[in-house]
Structures are given as structure tokens and as C-alpha cells.
Amino acid sequence: MNREASPTASPLRNLNSNYLSPDRGVDSPSRTKIKNLSDKLQHLQLGLDEEKQARKDAFEYKLKSLDEKIQRGQMSDETRFKLLKEQISKLQEAVSTEKVSREILDERKSKEIKLAENNLTIELNMEKQGRKDAESKINKSVNDKFYSFKLELSKEKKSREETEDKFITDIRDQIGRLHEAL
């Protein structure tokens, strides 16, 4: 690293340069010590500056690396979420389509059931009417037969009564003749 570019090293350098400048005169032992100490301080300061810069660079590298990881993670998450969103959208469309088809099927089956009920009601009414007609025919037939038997019985009764009356009349006539003959 360049020594003039370091902002923290410049106050020490200015201090050291005032003591060590050639305008100050001859080198004395204390000046030499100060110069040595100043050089050591300057080397320490440079070492600290370089260490700070190295830490700063390492920290910036780590931050940049974390930033890149976060960006990659975000991009990965975005693609995953986009894919999930598409899948959810497709599922919603499929569910919507299934719902519509079920409603159509339900409506169709309801109509079929109503039609079957109507047909059954019509057939049941036809059967009832057929039964009433059959009962009516049977009743008429039975009534006709009953009436026919009744007529026959009446004719037979009348015939029997006539025969009885004739028989009684014949017996009376014979009794009257027998009475007359006796």
C-alpha cells in the first residue's frame, strides 16, 4: 500500500518529518532514538493500516460473497415460487374445469332423474287407468252375467210358477172331478 495514500499515517509522518527534517540540525543520540522510535511507529502504523485494509478487503469480499449467495438464493426462490405459482394456477384451472364438468354432469343427471320420474309417473297413471278400465270391464261383465243369471232365474221361476200353477190347476181339476165322480 502507498504510504502517502494512507490517511491515518499522515499525522505521524508530519510529526516525524518535523523532528527529522534536515533543517533541524545535527543528529543527537536522543534524536536518533526518536527517529528510530518514529520509524518503528511508522512501520507499526503501516502494518496496522495494511492489516485494517486486509480486514476491510476480507470483510468486503465476504459481504460480496454473501450478497451473491443471497442473490442466487433469491433467484432460485423466485424461480421456485414462479414454478409453484404456475403449478397452483394449473391446479386451480383443473379444479375449476372439474367443478364445471361436475356441475354439468349434476345438471344432466338431475334432468335424467326428472325425465325418469315423469316417465314413471306417466306409466303408473297409464297402469292405473288400465286397471280401472279392466276393473270396469270386469264389473260390467260380472254385472252382465249377474243380470243374465237373474233373467234366467226369473224366467225359470216364472216357468216353474206357471208349471206349478198349471199343476195346481190340473190337480184341482182332477180333485174336482174326483169329487164329482164320488
Coordinates of C-alpha atoms in Angstrom, one line a residue:
M1 CA 0.0 0.0 0.0
N2 CA 1.2 3.5 -0.7
R3 CA 2.4 5.4 2.4
E4 CA 1.2 8.8 1.1
A5 CA -2.3 7.5 0.4
S6 CA -2.9 6.3 3.9
P7 CA -5.0 8.9 5.8
T8 CA -4.1 7.6 9.3
A9 CA -0.4 7.7 8.7
S10 CA -0.1 11.3 7.6
P11 CA -0.3 12.9 11.1
L12 CA 2.5 10.8 12.4
R13 CA 4.6 11.4 9.3
N14 CA 4.1 15.1 9.7
L15 CA 5.2 14.8 13.3
N16 CA 8.2 12.6 12.4
S17 CA 9.1 14.8 9.5
N18 CA 9.4 17.9 11.7
Y19 CA 11.8 16.2 14.1
L20 CA 13.8 14.5 11.4
S21 CA 14.0 17.3 8.9
P22 CA 17.5 18.3 7.8
D23 CA 16.8 21.9 8.9
R24 CA 16.8 20.9 12.5
G25 CA 20.5 20.4 12.8
V26 CA 22.8 17.6 13.8
D27 CA 21.7 14.2 14.9
S28 CA 22.0 13.8 18.6
P29 CA 21.5 10.4 20.4
S30 CA 18.1 11.4 21.6
R31 CA 17.2 12.4 18.1
T32 CA 18.4 9.2 16.8
K33 CA 16.3 7.3 19.4
I34 CA 13.3 9.5 18.4
K35 CA 14.0 8.8 14.8
N36 CA 14.2 5.0 15.4
L37 CA 11.0 5.2 17.5
S38 CA 9.4 7.3 14.9
D39 CA 10.4 4.7 12.2
K40 CA 9.1 1.9 14.3
L41 CA 5.8 3.8 14.9
Q42 CA 5.6 4.5 11.3
H43 CA 6.1 0.7 10.5
L44 CA 3.6 -0.2 13.1
Q45 CA 1.2 2.3 11.7
L46 CA 1.7 0.9 8.2
G47 CA 1.3 -2.6 9.5
L48 CA -1.9 -1.6 11.2
D49 CA -3.1 0.2 8.1
E50 CA -2.3 -2.8 5.9
E51 CA -4.0 -5.1 8.4
K52 CA -7.0 -2.8 8.5
Q53 CA -7.1 -2.7 4.7
A54 CA -6.7 -6.5 4.6
R55 CA -9.6 -7.0 7.1
K56 CA -11.7 -4.5 5.2
D57 CA -10.9 -6.3 1.9
A58 CA -11.7 -9.6 3.5
F59 CA -14.9 -8.2 5.0
E60 CA -15.9 -6.7 1.7
Y61 CA -15.1 -10.0 0.0
K62 CA -17.3 -11.8 2.5
L63 CA -20.1 -9.3 2.1
K64 CA -19.8 -9.6 -1.7
S65 CA -19.9 -13.4 -1.4
L66 CA -22.9 -13.2 0.9
D67 CA -24.6 -10.8 -1.4
E68 CA -24.0 -13.1 -4.3
K69 CA -25.3 -16.1 -2.3
I70 CA -28.4 -14.1 -1.3
Q71 CA -29.0 -13.0 -4.9
R72 CA -28.6 -16.6 -6.1
G73 CA -30.9 -17.8 -3.3
Q74 CA -33.4 -15.1 -4.3
M75 CA -33.2 -16.0 -7.9
S76 CA -33.6 -19.7 -7.0
D77 CA -36.5 -18.8 -4.7
E78 CA -38.1 -16.7 -7.4
T79 CA -37.9 -19.5 -10.0
R80 CA -39.2 -22.0 -7.4
F81 CA -42.0 -19.6 -6.5
K82 CA -42.8 -18.9 -10.1
L83 CA -42.9 -22.7 -10.8
L84 CA -45.1 -23.2 -7.7
K85 CA -47.3 -20.3 -8.8
E86 CA -47.7 -21.9 -12.3
Q87 CA -48.5 -25.2 -10.8
I88 CA -51.1 -23.7 -8.4
S89 CA -52.5 -21.8 -11.4
K90 CA -52.8 -25.1 -13.4
L91 CA -54.3 -26.8 -10.4
Q92 CA -56.8 -24.0 -9.9
E93 CA -57.7 -24.3 -13.6
A94 CA -58.1 -28.0 -13.4
V95 CA -60.2 -27.7 -10.2
S96 CA -62.3 -25.0 -12.0
T97 CA -62.7 -27.3 -15.0
E98 CA -63.6 -30.3 -12.9
K99 CA -66.1 -28.2 -11.0
V100 CA -67.8 -27.0 -14.2
S101 CA -67.9 -30.6 -15.6
R102 CA -69.3 -31.9 -12.3
E103 CA -72.0 -29.2 -12.4
I104 CA -72.8 -30.1 -16.0
L105 CA -72.9 -33.8 -15.0
D106 CA -75.1 -33.0 -12.0
E107 CA -77.5 -31.0 -14.1
R108 CA -77.6 -33.7 -16.8
K109 CA -78.2 -36.4 -14.1
S110 CA -80.9 -34.2 -12.5
K111 CA -82.7 -33.9 -15.8
E112 CA -82.4 -37.7 -16.4
I113 CA -83.9 -38.3 -13.0
K114 CA -86.7 -35.9 -13.6
L115 CA -87.4 -37.5 -17.0
A116 CA -87.3 -40.9 -15.5
E117 CA -89.7 -39.8 -12.7
N118 CA -92.0 -38.2 -15.3
N119 CA -92.0 -41.4 -17.4
L120 CA -92.6 -43.5 -14.3
T121 CA -95.5 -41.2 -13.3
I122 CA -97.0 -41.5 -16.8
E123 CA -96.6 -45.3 -16.9
L124 CA -98.0 -45.5 -13.4
N125 CA -101.0 -43.4 -14.4
M126 CA -101.4 -45.5 -17.5
E127 CA -101.3 -48.6 -15.4
K128 CA -103.9 -47.1 -13.0
Q129 CA -106.1 -46.2 -15.9
G130 CA -105.7 -49.6 -17.4
R131 CA -106.5 -51.2 -14.1
K132 CA -109.6 -49.0 -13.8
D133 CA -110.6 -49.9 -17.3
A134 CA -110.0 -53.6 -16.6
E135 CA -112.0 -53.4 -13.3
S136 CA -114.8 -51.5 -15.2
K137 CA -114.8 -54.2 -17.9
I138 CA -114.8 -57.0 -15.2
N139 CA -117.5 -55.2 -13.3
K140 CA -119.6 -54.8 -16.4
S141 CA -119.0 -58.4 -17.4
V142 CA -119.9 -59.6 -13.9
N143 CA -123.0 -57.3 -13.8
D144 CA -124.0 -58.5 -17.3
K145 CA -123.5 -62.2 -16.2
F146 CA -125.4 -61.4 -12.9
Y147 CA -128.1 -59.7 -14.8
S148 CA -128.2 -62.6 -17.3
F149 CA -128.4 -65.2 -14.4
K150 CA -131.0 -63.1 -12.8
L151 CA -133.1 -63.0 -16.0
E152 CA -132.6 -66.8 -16.4
L153 CA -133.6 -67.3 -12.8
S154 CA -136.6 -65.0 -13.3
K155 CA -137.6 -66.9 -16.4
E156 CA -137.1 -70.2 -14.7
K157 CA -139.0 -69.0 -11.7
K158 CA -141.8 -67.8 -13.9
S159 CA -141.8 -71.0 -15.8
R160 CA -141.8 -73.0 -12.6
E161 CA -144.6 -70.9 -11.2
E162 CA -146.6 -71.3 -14.4
T163 CA -145.9 -75.0 -14.3
E164 CA -146.8 -75.1 -10.6
D165 CA -149.9 -73.1 -11.3
K166 CA -150.8 -75.4 -14.1
F167 CA -150.0 -78.4 -12.0
I168 CA -152.1 -77.0 -9.1
T169 CA -154.9 -76.2 -11.6
D170 CA -154.7 -79.7 -13.0
I171 CA -154.7 -81.2 -9.5
R172 CA -157.7 -79.1 -8.5
D173 CA -159.4 -80.1 -11.7
Q174 CA -158.7 -83.7 -11.0
I175 CA -159.8 -83.3 -7.4
G176 CA -162.9 -81.6 -8.5
R177 CA -163.6 -84.4 -11.0
L178 CA -162.9 -86.9 -8.4
H179 CA -165.2 -85.2 -6.0
E180 CA -167.8 -85.0 -8.7
A181 CA -167.2 -88.6 -9.5
L182 CA -167.6 -89.6 -5.9

